[in-house]
Short mmCIF file of C-alpha atoms (C1' of nucleotides) in Angstrom, two decimals:
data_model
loop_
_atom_site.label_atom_id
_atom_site.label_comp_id
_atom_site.label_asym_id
_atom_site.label_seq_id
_atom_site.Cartn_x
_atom_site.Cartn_y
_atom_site.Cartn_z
CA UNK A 1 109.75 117.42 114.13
CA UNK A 2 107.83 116.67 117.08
CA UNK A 3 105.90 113.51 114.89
CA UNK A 4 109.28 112.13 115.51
CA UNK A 5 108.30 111.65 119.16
CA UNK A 6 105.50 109.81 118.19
CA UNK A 7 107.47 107.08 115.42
CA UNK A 8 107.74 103.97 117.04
CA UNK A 9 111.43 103.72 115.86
CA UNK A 10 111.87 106.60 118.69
CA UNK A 11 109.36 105.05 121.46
CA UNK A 12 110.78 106.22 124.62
CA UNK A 13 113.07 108.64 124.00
CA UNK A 14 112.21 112.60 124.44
CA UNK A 15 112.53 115.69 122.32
CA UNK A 16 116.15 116.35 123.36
CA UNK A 17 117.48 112.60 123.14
CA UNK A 18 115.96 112.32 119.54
CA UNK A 19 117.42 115.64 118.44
CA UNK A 20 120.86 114.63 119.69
CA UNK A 21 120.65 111.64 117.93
CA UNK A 22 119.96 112.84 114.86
CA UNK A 23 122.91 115.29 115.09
CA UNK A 24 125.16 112.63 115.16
CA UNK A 25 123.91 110.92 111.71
CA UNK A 26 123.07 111.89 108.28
CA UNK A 27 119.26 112.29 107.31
CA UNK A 28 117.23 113.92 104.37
CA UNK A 29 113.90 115.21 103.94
CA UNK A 30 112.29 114.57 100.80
CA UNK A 31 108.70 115.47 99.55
CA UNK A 32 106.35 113.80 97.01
CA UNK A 33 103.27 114.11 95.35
CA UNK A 34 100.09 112.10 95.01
CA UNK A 35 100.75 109.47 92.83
CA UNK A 36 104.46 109.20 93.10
CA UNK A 37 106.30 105.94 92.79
CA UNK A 38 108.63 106.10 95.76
CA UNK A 39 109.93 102.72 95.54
CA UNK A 40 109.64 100.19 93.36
CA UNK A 41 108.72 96.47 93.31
CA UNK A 42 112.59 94.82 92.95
CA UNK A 43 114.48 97.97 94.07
CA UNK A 44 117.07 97.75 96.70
CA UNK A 45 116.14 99.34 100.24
CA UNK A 46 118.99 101.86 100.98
CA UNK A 47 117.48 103.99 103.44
CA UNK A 48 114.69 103.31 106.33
CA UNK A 49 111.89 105.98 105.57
CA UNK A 50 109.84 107.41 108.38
CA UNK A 51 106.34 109.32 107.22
CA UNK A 52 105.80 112.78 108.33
CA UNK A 53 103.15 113.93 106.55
CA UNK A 54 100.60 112.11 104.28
CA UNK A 55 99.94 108.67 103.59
CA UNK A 56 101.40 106.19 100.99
CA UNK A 57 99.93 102.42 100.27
CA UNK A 58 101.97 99.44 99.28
CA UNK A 59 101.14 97.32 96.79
CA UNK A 60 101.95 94.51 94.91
CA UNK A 61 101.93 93.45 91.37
CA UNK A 62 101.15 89.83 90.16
CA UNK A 63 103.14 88.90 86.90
CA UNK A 64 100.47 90.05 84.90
CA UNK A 65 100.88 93.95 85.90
CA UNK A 66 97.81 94.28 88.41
CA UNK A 67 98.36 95.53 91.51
CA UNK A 68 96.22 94.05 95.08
CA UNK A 69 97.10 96.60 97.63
CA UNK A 70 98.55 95.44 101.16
CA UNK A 71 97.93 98.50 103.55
CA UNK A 72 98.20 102.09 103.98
CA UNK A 73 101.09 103.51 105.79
CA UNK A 74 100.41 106.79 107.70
CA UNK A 75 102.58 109.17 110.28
CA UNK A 76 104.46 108.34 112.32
CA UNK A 77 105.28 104.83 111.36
CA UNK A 78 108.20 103.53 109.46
CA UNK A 79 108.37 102.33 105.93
CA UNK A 80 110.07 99.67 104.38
CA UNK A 81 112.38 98.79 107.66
CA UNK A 82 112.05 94.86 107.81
CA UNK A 83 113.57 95.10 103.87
CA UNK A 84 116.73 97.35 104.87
CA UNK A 85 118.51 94.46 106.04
CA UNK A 86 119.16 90.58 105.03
CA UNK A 87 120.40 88.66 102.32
CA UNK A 88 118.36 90.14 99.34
CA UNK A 89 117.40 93.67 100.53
CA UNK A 90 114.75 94.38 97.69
CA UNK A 91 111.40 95.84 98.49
CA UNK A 92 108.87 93.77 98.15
CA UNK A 93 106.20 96.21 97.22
CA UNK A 94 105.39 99.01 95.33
CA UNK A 95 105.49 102.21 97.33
CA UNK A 96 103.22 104.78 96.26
CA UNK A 97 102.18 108.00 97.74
CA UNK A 98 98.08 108.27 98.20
CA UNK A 99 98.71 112.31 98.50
CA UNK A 100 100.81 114.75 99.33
CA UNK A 101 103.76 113.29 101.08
CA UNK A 102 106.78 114.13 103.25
CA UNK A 103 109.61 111.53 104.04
CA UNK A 104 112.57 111.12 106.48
CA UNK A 105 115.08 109.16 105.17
CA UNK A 106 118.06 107.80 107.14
CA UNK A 107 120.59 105.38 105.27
CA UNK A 108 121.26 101.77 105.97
CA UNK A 109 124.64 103.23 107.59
CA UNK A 110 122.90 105.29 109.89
CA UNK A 111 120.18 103.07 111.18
CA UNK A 112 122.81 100.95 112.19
CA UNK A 113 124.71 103.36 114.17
CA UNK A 114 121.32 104.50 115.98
CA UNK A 115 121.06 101.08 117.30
CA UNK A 116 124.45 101.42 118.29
CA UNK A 117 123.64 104.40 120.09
CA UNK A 118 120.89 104.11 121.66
CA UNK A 119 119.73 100.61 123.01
CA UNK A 120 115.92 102.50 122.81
CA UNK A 121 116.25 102.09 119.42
CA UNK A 122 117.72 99.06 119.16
CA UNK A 123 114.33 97.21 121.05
CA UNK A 124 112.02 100.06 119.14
CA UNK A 125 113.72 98.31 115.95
CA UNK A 126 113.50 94.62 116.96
CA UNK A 127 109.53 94.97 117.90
CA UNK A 128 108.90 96.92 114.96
CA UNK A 129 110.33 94.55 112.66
CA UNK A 130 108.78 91.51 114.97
CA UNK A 131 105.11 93.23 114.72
CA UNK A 132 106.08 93.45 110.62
CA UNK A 133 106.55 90.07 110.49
CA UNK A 134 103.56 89.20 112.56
CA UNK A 135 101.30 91.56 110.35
CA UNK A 136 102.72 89.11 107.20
CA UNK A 137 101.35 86.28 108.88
CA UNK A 138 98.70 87.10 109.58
CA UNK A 139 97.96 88.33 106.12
CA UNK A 140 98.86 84.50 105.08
CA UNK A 141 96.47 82.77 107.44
CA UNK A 142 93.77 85.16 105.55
CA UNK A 143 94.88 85.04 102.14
CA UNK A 144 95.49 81.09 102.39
CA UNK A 145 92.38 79.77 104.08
CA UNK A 146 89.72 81.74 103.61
CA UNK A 147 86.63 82.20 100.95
CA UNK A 148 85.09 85.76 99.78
CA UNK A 149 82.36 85.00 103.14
CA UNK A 150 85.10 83.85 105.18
CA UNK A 151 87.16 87.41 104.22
CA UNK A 152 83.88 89.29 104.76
CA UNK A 153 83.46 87.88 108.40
CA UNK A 154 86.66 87.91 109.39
CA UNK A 155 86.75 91.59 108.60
CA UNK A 156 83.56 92.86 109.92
CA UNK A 157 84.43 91.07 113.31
CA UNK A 158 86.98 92.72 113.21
CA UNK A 159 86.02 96.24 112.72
CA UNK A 160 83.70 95.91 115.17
CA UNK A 161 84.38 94.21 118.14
CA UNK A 162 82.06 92.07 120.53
CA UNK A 163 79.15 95.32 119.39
CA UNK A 164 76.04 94.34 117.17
CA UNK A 165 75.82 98.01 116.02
CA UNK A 166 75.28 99.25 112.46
CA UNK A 167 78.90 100.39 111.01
CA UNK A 168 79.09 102.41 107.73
CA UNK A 169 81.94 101.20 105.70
CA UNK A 170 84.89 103.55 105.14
CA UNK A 171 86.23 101.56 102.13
CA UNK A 172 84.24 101.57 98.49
CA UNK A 173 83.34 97.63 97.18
CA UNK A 174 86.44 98.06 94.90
CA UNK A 175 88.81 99.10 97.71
CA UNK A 176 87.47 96.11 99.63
CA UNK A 177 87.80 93.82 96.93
CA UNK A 178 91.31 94.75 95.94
CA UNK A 179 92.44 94.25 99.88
CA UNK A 180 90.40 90.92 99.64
CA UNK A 181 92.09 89.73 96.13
CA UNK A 182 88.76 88.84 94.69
CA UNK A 183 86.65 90.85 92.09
CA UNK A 184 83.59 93.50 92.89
CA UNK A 185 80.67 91.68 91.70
CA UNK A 186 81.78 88.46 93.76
CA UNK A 187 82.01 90.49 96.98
CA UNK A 188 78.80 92.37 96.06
CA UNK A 189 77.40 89.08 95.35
CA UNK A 190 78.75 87.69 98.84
CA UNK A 191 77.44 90.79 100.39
CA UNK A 192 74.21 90.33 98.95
CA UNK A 193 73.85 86.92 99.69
CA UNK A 194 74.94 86.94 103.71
CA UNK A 195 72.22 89.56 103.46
CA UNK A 196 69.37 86.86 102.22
CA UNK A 197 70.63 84.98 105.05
CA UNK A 198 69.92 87.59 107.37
CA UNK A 199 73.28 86.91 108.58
CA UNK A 200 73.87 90.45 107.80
CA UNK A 201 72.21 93.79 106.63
CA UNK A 202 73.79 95.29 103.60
CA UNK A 203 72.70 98.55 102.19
CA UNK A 204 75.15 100.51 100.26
CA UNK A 205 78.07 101.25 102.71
CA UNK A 206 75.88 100.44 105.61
CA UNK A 207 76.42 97.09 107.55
CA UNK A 208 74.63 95.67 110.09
CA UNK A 209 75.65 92.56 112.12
CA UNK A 210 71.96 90.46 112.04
CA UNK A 211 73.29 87.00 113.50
CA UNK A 212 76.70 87.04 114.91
CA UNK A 213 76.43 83.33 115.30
CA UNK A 214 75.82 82.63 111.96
CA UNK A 215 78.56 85.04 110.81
CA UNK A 216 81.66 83.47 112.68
CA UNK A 217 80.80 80.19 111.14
CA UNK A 218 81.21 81.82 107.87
CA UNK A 219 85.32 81.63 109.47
CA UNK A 220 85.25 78.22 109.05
CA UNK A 221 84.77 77.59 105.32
CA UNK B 1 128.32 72.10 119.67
CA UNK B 2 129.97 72.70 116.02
CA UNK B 3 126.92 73.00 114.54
CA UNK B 4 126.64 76.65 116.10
CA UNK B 5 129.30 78.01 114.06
CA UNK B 6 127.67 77.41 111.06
CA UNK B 7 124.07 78.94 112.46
CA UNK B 8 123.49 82.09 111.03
CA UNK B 9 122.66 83.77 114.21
CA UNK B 10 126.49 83.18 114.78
CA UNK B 11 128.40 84.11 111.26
CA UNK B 12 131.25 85.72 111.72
CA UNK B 13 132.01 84.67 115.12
CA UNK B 14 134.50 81.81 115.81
CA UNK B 15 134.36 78.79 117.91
CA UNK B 16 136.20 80.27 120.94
CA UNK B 17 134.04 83.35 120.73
CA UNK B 18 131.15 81.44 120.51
CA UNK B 19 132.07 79.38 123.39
CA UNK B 20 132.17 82.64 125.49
CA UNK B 21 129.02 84.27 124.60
CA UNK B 22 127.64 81.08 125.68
CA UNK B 23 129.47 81.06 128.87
CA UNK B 24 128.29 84.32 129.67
CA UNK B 25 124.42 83.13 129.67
CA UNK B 26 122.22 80.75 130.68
CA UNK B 27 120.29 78.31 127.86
CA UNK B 28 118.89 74.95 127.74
CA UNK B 29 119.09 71.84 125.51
CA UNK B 30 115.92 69.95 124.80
CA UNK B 31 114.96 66.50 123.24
CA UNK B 32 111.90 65.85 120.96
CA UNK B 33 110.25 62.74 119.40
CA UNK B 34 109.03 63.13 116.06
CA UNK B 35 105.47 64.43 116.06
CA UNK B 36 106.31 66.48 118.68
CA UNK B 37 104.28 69.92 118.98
CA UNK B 38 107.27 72.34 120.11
CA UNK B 39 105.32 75.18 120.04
CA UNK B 40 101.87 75.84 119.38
CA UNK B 41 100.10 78.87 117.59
CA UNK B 42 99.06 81.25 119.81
CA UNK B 43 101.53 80.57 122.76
CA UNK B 44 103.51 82.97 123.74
CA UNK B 45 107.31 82.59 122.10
CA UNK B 46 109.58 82.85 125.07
CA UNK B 47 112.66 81.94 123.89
CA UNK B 48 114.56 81.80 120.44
CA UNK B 49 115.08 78.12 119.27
CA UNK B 50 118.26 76.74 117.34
CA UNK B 51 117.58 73.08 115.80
CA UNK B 52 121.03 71.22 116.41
CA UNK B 53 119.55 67.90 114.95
CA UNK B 54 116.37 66.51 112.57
CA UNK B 55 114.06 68.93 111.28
CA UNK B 56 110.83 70.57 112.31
CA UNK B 57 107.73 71.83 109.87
CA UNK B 58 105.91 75.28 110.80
CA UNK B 59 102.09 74.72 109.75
CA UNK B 60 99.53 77.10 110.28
CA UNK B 61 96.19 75.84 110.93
CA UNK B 62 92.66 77.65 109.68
CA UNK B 63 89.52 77.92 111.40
CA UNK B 64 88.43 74.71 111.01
CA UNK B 65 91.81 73.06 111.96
CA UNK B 66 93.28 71.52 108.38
CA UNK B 67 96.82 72.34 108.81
CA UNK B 68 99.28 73.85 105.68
CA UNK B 69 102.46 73.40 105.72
CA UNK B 70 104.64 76.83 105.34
CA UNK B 71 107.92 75.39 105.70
CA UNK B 72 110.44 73.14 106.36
CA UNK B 73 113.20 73.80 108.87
CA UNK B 74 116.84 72.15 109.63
CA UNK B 75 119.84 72.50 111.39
CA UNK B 76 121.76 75.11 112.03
CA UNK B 77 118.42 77.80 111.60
CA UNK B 78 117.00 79.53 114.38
CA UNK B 79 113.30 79.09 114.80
CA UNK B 80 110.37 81.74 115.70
CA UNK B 81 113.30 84.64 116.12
CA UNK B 82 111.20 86.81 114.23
CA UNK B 83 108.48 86.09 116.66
CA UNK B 84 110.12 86.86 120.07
CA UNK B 85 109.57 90.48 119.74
CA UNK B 86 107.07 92.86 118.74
CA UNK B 87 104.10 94.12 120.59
CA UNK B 88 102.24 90.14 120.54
CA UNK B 89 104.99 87.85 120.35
CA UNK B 90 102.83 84.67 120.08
CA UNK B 91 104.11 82.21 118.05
CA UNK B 92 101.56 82.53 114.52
CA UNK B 93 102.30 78.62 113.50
CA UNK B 94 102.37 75.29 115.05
CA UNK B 95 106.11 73.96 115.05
CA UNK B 96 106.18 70.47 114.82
CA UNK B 97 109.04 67.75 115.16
CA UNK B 98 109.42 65.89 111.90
CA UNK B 99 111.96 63.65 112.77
CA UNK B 100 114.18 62.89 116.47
CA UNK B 101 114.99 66.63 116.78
CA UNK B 102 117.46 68.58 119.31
CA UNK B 103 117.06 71.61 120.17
CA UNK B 104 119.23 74.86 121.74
CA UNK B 105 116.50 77.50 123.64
CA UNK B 106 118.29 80.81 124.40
CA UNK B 107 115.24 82.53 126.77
CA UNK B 108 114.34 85.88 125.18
CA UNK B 109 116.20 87.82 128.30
CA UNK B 110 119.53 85.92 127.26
CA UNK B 111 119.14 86.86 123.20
CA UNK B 112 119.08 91.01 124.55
CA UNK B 113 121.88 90.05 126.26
CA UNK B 114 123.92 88.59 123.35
CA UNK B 115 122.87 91.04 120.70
CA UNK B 116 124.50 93.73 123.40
CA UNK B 117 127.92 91.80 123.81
CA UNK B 118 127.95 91.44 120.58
CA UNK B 119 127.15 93.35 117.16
CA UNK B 120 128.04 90.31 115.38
CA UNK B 121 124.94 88.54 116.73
CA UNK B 122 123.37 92.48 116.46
CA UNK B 123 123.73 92.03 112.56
CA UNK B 124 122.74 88.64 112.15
CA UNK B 125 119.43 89.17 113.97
CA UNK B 126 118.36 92.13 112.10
CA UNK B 127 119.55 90.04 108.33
CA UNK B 128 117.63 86.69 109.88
CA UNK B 129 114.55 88.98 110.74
CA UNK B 130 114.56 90.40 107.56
CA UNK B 131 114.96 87.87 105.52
CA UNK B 132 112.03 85.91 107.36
CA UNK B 133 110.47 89.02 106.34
CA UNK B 134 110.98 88.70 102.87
CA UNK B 135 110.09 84.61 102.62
CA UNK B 136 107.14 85.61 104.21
CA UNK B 137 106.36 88.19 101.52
CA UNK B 138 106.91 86.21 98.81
CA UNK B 139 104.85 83.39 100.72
CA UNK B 140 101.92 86.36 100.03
CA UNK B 141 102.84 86.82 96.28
CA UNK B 142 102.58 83.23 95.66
CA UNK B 143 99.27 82.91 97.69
CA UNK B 144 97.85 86.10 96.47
CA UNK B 145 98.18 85.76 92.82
CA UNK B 146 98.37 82.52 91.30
CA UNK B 147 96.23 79.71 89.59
CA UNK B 148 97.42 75.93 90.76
CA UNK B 149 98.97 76.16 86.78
CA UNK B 150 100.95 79.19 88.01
CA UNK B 151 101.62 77.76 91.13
CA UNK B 152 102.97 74.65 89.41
CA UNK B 153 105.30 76.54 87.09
CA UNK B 154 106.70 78.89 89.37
CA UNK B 155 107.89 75.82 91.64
CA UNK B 156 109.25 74.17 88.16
CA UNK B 157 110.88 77.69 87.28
CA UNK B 158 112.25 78.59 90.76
CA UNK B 159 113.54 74.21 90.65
CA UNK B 160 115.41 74.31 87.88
CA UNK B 161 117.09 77.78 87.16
CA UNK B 162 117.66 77.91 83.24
CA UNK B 163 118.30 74.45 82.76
CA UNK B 164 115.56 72.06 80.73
CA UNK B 165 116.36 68.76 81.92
CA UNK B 166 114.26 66.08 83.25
CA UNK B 167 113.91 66.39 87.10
CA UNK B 168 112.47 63.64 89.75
CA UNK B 169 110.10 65.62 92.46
CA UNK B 170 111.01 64.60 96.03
CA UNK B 171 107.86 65.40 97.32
CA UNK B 172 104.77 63.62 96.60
CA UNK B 173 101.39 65.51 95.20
CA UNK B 174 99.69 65.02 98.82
CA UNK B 175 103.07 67.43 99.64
CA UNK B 176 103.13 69.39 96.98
CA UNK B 177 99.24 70.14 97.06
CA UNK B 178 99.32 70.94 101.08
CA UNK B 179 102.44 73.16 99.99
CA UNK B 180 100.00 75.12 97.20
CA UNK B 181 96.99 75.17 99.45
CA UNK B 182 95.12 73.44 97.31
CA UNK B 183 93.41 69.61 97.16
CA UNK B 184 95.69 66.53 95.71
CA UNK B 185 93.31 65.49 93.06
CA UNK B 186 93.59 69.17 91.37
CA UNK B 187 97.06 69.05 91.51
CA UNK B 188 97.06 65.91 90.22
CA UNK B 189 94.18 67.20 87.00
CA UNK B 190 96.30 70.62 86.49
CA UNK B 191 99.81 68.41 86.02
CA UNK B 192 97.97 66.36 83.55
CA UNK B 193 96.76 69.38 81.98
CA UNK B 194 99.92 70.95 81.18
CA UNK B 195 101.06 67.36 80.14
CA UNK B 196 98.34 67.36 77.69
CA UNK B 197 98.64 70.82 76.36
CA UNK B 198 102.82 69.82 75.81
CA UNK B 199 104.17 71.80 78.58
CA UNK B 200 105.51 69.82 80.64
CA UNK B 201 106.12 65.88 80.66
CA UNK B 202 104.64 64.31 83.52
CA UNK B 203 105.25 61.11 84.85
CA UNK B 204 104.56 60.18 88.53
CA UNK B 205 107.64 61.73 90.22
CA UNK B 206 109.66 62.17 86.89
CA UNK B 207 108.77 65.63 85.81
CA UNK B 208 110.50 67.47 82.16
CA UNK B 209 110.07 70.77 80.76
CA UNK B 210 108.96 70.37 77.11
CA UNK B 211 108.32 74.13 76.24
CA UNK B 212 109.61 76.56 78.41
CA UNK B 213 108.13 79.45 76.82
CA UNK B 214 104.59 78.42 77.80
CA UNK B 215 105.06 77.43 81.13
CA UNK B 216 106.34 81.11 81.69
CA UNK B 217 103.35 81.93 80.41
CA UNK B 218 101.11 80.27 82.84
CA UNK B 219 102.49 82.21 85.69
CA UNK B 220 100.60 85.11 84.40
CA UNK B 221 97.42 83.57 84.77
"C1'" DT C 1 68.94 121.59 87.06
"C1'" DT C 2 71.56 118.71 84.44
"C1'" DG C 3 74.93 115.96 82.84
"C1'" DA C 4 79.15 113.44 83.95
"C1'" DC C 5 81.09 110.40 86.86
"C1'" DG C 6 81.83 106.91 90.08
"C1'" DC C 7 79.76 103.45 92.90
"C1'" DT C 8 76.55 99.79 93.58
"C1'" DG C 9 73.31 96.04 92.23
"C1'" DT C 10 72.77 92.33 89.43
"C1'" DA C 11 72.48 88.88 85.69
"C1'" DA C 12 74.24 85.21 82.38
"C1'" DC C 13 77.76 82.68 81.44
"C1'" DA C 14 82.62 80.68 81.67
"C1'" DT C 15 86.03 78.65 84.34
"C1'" DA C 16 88.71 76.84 88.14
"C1'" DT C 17 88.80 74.29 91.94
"C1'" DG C 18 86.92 71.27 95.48
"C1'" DT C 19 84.69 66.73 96.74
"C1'" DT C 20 84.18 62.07 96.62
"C1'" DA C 21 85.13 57.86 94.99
"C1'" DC C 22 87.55 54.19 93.04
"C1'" DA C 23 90.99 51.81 90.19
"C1'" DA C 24 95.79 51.36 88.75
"C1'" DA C 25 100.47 51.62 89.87
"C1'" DA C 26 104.33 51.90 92.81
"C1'" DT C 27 106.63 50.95 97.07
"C1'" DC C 28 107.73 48.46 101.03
"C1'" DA C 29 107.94 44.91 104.67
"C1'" DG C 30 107.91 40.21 105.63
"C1'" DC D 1 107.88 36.97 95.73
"C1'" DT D 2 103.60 38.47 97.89
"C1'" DG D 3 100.37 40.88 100.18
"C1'" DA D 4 99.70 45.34 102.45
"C1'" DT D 5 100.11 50.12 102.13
"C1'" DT D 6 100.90 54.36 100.01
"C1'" DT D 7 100.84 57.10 96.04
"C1'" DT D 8 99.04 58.33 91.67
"C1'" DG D 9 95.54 58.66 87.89
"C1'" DT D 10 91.10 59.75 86.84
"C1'" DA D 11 86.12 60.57 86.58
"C1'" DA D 12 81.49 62.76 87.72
"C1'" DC D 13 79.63 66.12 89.94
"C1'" DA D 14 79.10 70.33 93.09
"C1'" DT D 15 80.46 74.84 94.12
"C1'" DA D 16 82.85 79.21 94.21
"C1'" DT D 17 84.61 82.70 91.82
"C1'" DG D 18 85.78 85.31 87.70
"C1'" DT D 19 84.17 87.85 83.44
"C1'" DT D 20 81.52 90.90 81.09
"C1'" DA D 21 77.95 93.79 80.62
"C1'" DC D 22 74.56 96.95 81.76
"C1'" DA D 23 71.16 99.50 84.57
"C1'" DG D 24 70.12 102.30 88.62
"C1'" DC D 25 71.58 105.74 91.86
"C1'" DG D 26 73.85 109.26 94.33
"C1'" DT D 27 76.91 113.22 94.15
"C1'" DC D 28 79.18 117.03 92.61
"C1'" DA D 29 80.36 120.71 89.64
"C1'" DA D 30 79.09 123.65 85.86
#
DNA sequence: TTGACGCTGTAACATATGTTACAAAATCAG
DNA sequence: CTGATTTTGTAACATATGTTACAGCGTCAA
């Protein structure tokens, strides 16, 4: 249990305080497999889930079944906290696990005794659900305002900081495009042409910064 | 100070009680004129707001400064709570005073404080946060996903519940296009549109349902 | 090696939306 | 009522993105 140590929901707090906490309250372990649903678009939240081991994505669907992914969710962190409470506690998102995956739960009823208990978790909670909320923002500012070169730019800044260096992308065009909302061939097309700009070097999954200058102007259309 | 008994942040707490938490800590009433930046994106949120009187808009600007509007707030809601805490708590949109506007600032110090005396206000925060949460996720879905045609028809949809009847828009297109992210005249062509194809029946603010079965439809687009 | 498979590159075409501009209609102040 | 101002209706055109389809290319397992 020591990746327990490391979930933000337990920031400072040792070993020993966490495991006497967890005395106190009801939890279960539960395991799933790649591909798993493990909760559902519309579904109320009953229980704050902490990973352990493996990673799960969240997605959502549009009204026409197809899913645009939102982010990957990997040990230690939380799942699914900022939707355990308020007036319509209903996920938001598909939950689905990218592998094999194991999965703390803790019910509504004992999250709230935690913060009861321990005023650590109480601010652990508060900045966890803060940074969730912040995350969501900023997720709006990019899906509101930006075009497929905007999204591009925005990202590869991003990734790599103030450096001009050549990065090799970790993500296929389709992952990219799914995170981006837009289709392959209009990325690849973007790609390609910020390459005959010589704003950037694109070859296969290899990136290369040309013009930085030219690049953050891409932010502002 | 009546107005704080109905504030969420205070629900289930009576007027006395109210009066005492208040006692207990220090806060600040402020004054703005309409047009009034309150807070500005980026700054650092130092202290939860609670509108008392008028109403404020949150906008969010992109890179090259148009504004959208996200929402509309009014007395008794707290403002940027969800943005006091986490591990950047700068404010992500420009709050600005639509109207003569009053103000209650609890400084972020004082809000620990209360949410310790009290596990009414403990509650409260956690359902406000959350819910914030969850506007701000469907905020995504309906930025994400939709066509100005599915735009249109989910605000219809989500406007009228079940019933068909003819219903007079308070907001004009210029509104109603800065609400959708998208530019007045297209707005304007995709009302037409659905006008045209027997949809809806458009006329300037006056705005009926003709077939509901279609308009459904649209949102899948 | 070879074939299957998945990823990338790309093209032709369809469509949605933005841009700009202006006229018509509605609203409002005097 | 009247003129000014805001809102709406609309058109022509530019642009961005989606759609569909297919070819090339690497990779991996048989």
């Amino acid at each position: 249990m020591e990746v327990l140590a490391k979930c933000p929901l337990f920031k400072g707090i040792d070993n020993e305080g966490i495991s006497q906490l967890l005395n106190e309250i009801p939890y279960q372990i539960k395991k799933y497999e790649k591909g798993h649903m493990i909760a559902q678009s519309g579904e109320e939240c009953r229980s704050l889930m902490i990973m352990l081991k493996g990673s799960v994505k969240g997605e959502m669907m549009d009204y026409s079944g197809k899913a645009i992914k939102i982010e990957d969710i990997e040990p230690p962190k939380p799942l699914a906290i900022a939707f355990l409470f308020g007036e319509n506690n209903s996920c938001p998102v598909n939950i689905v696990a990218n592998n094999s995956v194991e999965i703390l739960h803790l019910p509504k009823k004992s999250v709230i005794e935690l913060m009861q208990m321990s005023s650590h978790v109480l601010k652990n909670i508060m900045n966890i659900i803060s940074s969730k909320t912040q995350f969501l923002s900023d997720k709006i500012r990019f899906l509101s305002f930006q075009t497929i070169r905007g999204k591009i730019a925005h990202y590869l800044l991003q990734l790599t900081g103030p450096v001009n260096g050549e990065m090799i992308l970790t993500k296929s065009q389709e992952e990219l495009a799914n995170m981006f909302g837009v289709t392959r061939p209009s990325l690849g097309r973007a790609l390609r042409d910020l390459h005959n700009e010589n704003i950037i070097e694109a070859k296969g999954k290899s990136v290369k910064i040309i013009n930085r200058e030219l690049l953050v102007k891409q932010l502002k259309k």
